[in-house]
Tab-separated table of C-alpha atoms in Angstrom:
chain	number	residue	atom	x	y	z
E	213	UNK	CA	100.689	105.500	103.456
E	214	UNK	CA	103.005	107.378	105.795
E	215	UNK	CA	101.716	105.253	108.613
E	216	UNK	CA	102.169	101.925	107.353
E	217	UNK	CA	106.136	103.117	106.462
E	218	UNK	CA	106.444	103.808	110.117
E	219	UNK	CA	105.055	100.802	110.623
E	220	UNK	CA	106.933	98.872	108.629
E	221	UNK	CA	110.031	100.566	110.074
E	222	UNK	CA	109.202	100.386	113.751
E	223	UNK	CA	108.935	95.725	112.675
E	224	UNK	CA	112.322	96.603	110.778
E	225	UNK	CA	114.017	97.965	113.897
E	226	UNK	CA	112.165	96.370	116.765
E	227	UNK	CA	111.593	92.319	115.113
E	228	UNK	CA	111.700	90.981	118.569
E	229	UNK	CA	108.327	92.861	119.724
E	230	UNK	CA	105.578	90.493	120.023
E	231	UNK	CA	103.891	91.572	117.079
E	232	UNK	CA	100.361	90.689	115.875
E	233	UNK	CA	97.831	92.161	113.414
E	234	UNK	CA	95.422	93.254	116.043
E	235	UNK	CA	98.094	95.460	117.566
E	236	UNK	CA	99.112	97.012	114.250
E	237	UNK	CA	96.028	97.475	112.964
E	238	UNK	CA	94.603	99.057	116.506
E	239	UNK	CA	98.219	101.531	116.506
E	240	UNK	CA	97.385	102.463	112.633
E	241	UNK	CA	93.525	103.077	114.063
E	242	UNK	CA	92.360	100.677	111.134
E	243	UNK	CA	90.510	96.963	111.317
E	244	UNK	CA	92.697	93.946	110.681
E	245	UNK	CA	91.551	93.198	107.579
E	246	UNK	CA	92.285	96.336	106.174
E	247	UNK	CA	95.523	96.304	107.321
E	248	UNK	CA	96.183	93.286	105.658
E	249	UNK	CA	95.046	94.432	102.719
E	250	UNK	CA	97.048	98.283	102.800
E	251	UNK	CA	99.921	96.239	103.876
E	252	UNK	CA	99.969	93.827	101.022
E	253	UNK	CA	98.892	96.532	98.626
E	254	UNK	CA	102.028	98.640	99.594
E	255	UNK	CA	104.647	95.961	100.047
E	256	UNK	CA	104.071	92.813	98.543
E	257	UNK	CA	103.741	90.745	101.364
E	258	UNK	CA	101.472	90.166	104.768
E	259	UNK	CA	102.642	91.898	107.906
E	260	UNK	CA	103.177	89.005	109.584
E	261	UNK	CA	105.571	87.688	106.614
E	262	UNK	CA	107.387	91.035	107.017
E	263	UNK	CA	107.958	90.474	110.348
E	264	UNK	CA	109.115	87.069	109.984
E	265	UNK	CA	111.828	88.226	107.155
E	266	UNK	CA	112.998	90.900	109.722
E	267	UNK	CA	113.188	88.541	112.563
E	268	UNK	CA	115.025	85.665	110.780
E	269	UNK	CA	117.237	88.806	108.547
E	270	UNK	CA	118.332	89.837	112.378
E	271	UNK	CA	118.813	85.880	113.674
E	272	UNK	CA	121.495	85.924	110.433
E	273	UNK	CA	123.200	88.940	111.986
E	274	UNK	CA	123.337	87.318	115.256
E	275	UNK	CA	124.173	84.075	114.295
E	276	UNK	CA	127.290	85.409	111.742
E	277	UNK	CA	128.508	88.296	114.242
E	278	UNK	CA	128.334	86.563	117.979
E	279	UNK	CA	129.253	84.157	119.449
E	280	UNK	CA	125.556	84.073	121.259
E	281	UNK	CA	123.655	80.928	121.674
E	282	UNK	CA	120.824	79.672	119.541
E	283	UNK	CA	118.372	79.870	122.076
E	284	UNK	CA	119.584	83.383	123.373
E	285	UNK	CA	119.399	84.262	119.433
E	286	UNK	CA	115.870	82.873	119.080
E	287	UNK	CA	114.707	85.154	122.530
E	288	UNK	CA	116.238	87.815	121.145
E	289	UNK	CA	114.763	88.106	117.885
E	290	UNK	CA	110.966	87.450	119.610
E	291	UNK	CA	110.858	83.988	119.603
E	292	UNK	CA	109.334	82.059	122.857
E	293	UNK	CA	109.847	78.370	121.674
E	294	UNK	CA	113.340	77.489	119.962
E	295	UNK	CA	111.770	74.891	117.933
E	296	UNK	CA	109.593	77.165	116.368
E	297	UNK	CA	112.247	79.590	115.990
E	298	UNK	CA	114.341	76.651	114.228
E	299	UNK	CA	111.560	75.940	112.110
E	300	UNK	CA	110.838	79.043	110.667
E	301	UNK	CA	114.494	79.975	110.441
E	302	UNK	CA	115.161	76.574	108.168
E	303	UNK	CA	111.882	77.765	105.999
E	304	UNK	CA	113.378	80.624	104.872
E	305	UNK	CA	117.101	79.594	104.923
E	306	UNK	CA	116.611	76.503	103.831
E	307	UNK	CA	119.031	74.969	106.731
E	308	UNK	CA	119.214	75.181	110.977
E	309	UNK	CA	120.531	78.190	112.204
E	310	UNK	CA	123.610	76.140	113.142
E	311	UNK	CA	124.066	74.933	109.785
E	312	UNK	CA	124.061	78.882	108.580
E	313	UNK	CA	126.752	79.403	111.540
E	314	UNK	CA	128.721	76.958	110.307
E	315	UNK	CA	128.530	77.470	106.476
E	316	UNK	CA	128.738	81.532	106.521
E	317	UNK	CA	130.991	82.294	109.301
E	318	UNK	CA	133.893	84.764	108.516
């Protein structure tokens, strides 16, 4: 249990880390699936979903408090391909992250 907290905090503060299961699971010294399983158990969601919330949850930061580009948003919060970093981003928003930009600014 202590473990998967400081794994779950290590996703909250690093989101841009290229993050898979296999990694976690072989860091926690467990098998994938069991990870999966601990993880969901304990939190309520999959790993990867957890790292997806942190990831787009720091894209909003960056997108309300710089002036930073999309794409330089979407590297920084471990994305490789803007598109997919748009698509995920208007999955969980519901809109672009230009459309969030635009709507929440300050």
């Amino acid at each position: 249990r202590h473990n998967l907290l400081m794994l779950r905090r290590q996703i909250m503060n690093n989101p841009q880390f290229t993050w898979t299961v296999a990694k976690m699971a072989e860091q926690l010294h467990v098998s994938p699936g069991h990870l999966q399983l601990l993880y969901k158990q304990q939190f309520g969601l999959s790993c990867m979903d957890d790292v997806i919330a942190c990831r787009i949850r720091k894209a909003k930061d960056l997108l309300l408090y710089t002036d930073h580009g999309i794409s330089e948003i979407a590297e920084q919060c471990g994305y490789l391909y803007i598109e997919h970093f748009r698509r995920q981003f208007r999955k969980n928003t519901g809109m672009t992250p230009s459309q969030f930009r635009n709507t929440n600014s300050p």
